[in-house]
PDB file of C-alpha atoms in Angstrom:
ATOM      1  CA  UNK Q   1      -7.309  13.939  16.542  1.00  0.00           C
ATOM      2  CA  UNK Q   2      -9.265  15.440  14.447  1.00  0.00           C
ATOM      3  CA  UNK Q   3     -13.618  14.396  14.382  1.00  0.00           C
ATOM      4  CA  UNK Q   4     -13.936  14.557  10.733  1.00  0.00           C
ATOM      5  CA  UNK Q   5     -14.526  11.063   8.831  1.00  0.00           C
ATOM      6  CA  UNK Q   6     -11.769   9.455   6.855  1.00  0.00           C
ATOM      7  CA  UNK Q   7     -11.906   9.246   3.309  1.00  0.00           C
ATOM      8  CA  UNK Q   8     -13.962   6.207   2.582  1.00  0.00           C
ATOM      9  CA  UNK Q   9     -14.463   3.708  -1.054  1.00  0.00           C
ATOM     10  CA  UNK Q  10     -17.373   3.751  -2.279  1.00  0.00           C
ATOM     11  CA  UNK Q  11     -20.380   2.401  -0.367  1.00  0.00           C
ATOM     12  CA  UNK Q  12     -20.529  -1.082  -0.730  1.00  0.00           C
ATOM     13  CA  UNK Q  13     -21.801  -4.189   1.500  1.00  0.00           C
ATOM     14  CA  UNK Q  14     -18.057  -5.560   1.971  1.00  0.00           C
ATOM     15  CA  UNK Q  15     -16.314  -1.638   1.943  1.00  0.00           C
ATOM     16  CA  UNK Q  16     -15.002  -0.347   5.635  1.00  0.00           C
ATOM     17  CA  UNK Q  17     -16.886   2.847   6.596  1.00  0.00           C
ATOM     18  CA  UNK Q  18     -14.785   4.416   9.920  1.00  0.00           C
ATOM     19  CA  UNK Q  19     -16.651   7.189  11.554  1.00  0.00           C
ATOM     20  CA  UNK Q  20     -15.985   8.826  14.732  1.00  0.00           C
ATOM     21  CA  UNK Q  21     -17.930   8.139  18.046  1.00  0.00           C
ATOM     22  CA  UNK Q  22     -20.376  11.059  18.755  1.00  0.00           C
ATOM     23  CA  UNK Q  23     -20.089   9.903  22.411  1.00  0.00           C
ATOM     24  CA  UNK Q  24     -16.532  10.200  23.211  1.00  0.00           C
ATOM     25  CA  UNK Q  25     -13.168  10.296  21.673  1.00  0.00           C
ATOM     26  CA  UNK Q  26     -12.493   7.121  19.279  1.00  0.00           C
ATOM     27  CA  UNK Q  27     -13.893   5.641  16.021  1.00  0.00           C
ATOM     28  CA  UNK Q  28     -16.729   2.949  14.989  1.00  0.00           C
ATOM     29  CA  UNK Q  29     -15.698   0.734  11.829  1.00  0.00           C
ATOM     30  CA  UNK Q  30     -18.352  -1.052   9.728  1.00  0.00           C
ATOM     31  CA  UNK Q  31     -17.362  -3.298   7.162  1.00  0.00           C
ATOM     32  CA  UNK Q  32     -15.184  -5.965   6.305  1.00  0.00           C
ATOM     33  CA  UNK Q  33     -11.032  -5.123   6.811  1.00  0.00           C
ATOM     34  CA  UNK Q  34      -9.638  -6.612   4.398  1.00  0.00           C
ATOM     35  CA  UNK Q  35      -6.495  -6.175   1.986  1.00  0.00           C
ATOM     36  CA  UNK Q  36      -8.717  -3.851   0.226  1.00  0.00           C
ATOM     37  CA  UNK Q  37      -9.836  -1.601   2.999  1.00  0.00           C
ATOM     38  CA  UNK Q  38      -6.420  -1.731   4.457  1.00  0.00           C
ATOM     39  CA  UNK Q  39      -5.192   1.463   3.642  1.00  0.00           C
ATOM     40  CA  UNK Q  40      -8.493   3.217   5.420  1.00  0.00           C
ATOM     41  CA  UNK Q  41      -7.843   0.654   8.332  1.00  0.00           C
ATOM     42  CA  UNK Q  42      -4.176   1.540   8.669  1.00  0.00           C
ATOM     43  CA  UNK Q  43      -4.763   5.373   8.481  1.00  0.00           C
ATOM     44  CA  UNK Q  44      -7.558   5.060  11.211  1.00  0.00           C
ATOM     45  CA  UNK Q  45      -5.081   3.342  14.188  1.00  0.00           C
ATOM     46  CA  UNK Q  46      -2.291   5.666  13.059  1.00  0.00           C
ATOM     47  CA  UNK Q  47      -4.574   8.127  14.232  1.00  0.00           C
ATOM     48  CA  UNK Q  48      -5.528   6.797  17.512  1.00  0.00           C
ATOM     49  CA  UNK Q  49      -1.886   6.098  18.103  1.00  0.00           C
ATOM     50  CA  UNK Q  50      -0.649   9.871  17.745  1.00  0.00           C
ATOM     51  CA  UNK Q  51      -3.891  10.369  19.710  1.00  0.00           C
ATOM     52  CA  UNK Q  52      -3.002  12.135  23.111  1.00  0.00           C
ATOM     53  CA  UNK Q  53      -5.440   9.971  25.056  1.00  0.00           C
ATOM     54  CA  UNK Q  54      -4.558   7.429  27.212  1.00  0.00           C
ATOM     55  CA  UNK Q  55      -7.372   5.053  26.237  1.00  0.00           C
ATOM     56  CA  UNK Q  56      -8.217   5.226  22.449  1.00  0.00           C
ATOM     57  CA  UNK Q  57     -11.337   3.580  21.910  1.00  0.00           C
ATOM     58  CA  UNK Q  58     -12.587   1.357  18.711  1.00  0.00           C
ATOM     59  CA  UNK Q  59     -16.367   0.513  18.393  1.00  0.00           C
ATOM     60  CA  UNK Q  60     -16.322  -2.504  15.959  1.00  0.00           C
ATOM     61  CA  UNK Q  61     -19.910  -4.100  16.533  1.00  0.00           C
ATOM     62  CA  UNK Q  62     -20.559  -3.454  12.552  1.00  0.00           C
ATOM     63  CA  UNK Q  63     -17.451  -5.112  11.503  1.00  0.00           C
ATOM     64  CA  UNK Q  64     -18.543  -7.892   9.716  1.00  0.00           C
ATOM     65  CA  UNK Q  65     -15.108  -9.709   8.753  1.00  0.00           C
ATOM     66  CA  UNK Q  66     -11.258  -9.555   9.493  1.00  0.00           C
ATOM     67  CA  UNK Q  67      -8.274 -10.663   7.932  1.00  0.00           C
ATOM     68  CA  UNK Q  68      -5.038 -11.414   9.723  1.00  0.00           C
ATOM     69  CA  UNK Q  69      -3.538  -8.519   7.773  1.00  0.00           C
ATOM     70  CA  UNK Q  70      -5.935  -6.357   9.931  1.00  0.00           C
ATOM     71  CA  UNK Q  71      -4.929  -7.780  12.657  1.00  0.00           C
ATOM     72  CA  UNK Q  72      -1.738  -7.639  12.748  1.00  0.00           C
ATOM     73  CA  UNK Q  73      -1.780  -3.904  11.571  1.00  0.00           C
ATOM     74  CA  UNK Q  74      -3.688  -4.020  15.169  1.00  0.00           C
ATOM     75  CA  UNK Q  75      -1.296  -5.148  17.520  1.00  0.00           C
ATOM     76  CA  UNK Q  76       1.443  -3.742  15.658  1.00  0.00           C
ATOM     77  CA  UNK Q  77       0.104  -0.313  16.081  1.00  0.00           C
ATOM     78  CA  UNK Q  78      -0.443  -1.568  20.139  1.00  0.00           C
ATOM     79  CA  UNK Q  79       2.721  -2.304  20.568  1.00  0.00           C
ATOM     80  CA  UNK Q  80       4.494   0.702  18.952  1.00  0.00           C
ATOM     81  CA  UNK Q  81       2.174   2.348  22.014  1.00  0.00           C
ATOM     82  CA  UNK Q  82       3.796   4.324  24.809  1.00  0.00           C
ATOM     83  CA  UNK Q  83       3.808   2.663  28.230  1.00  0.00           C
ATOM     84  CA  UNK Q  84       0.417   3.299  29.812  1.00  0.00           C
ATOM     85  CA  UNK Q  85      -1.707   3.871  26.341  1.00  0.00           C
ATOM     86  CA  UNK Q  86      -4.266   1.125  25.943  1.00  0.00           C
ATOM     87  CA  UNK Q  87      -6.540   0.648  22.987  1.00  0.00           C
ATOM     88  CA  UNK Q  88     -10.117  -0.595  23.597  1.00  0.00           C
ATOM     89  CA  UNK Q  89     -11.926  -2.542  21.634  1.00  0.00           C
ATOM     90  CA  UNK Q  90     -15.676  -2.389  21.923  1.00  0.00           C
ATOM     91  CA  UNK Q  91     -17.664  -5.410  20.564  1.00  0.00           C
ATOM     92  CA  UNK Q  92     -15.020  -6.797  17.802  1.00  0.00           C
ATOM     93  CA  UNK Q  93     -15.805  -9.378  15.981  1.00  0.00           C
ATOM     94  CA  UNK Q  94     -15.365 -12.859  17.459  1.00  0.00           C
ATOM     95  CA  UNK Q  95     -12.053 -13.150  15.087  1.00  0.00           C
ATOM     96  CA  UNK Q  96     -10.236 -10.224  16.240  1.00  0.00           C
ATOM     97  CA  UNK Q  97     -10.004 -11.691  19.743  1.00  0.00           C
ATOM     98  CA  UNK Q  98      -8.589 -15.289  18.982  1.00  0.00           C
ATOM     99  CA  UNK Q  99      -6.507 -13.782  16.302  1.00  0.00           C
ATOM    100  CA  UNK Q 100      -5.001 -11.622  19.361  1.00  0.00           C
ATOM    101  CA  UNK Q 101      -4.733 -14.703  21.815  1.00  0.00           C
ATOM    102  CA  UNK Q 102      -3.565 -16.814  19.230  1.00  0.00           C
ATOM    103  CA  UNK Q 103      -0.381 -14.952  17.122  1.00  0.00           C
ATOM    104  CA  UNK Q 104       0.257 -11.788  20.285  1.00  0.00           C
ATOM    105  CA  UNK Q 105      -0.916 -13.777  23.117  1.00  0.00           C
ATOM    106  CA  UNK Q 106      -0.501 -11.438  26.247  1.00  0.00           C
ATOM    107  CA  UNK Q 107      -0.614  -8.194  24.566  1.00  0.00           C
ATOM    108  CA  UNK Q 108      -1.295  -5.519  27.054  1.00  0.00           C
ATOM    109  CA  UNK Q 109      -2.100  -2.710  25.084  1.00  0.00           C
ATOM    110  CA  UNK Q 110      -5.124  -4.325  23.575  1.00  0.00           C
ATOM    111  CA  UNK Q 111      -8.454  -4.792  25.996  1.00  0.00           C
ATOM    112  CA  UNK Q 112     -11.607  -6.309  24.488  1.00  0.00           C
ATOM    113  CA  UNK Q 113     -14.880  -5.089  25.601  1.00  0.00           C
ATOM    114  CA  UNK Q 114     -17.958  -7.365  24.950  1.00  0.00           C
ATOM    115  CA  UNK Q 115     -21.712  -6.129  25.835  1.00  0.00           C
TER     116      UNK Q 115
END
């Protein structure tokens, strides 16, 4: 995977920016994911899914909203995952997690991490 950014919209309060983590390998998404920002959204966990870690890591603390469209393109990336792959999800927003319970309840390739 590669560390540059991902071709963003234009700034904007509601846009998604996805940037990687200085810290270790994964990215940290700002922004609302929407229908609009699905495209950047989409191309971001194809990434982490041809990824060869074992744990690909998403910082979302600066996501601000999520549709069920995003979702979804969430757990259906998770569960095209080969056995053992996980992807972690640091600090999502309170959405993401019920959305996950709720429509892919026992998904195992999907761990949230609150601080």
């Amino acid at each position: 995977m590669t560390d540059s950014p991902l071709p963003c919209p234009a700034p904007g309060p509601r846009s998604l920016r996805v940037r990687p983590l200085p810290e270790r390998a994964g990215r940290r998404a700002g922004g609302e994911i929407t229908l609009a920002s699905r495209p950047l959204w989409e191309r971001t966990l194809h990434l982490l899914s041809v990824s060869p870690r074992e744990v690909c890591r998403l910082e979302l603390s600066a996501v601000t909203f999520v549709d069920l469209g995003g979702v979804s393109a969430l757990a259906v990336t998770a569960q095209e995952l080969p056995a053992g792959r996980r992807i972690v999800l640091d600090r999502p927003p309170a959405a993401m997690p019920r959305l996950l319970d709720m429509f892919w309840p026992g998904l195992q390739a999907i761990d949230v991490v609150a601080r």
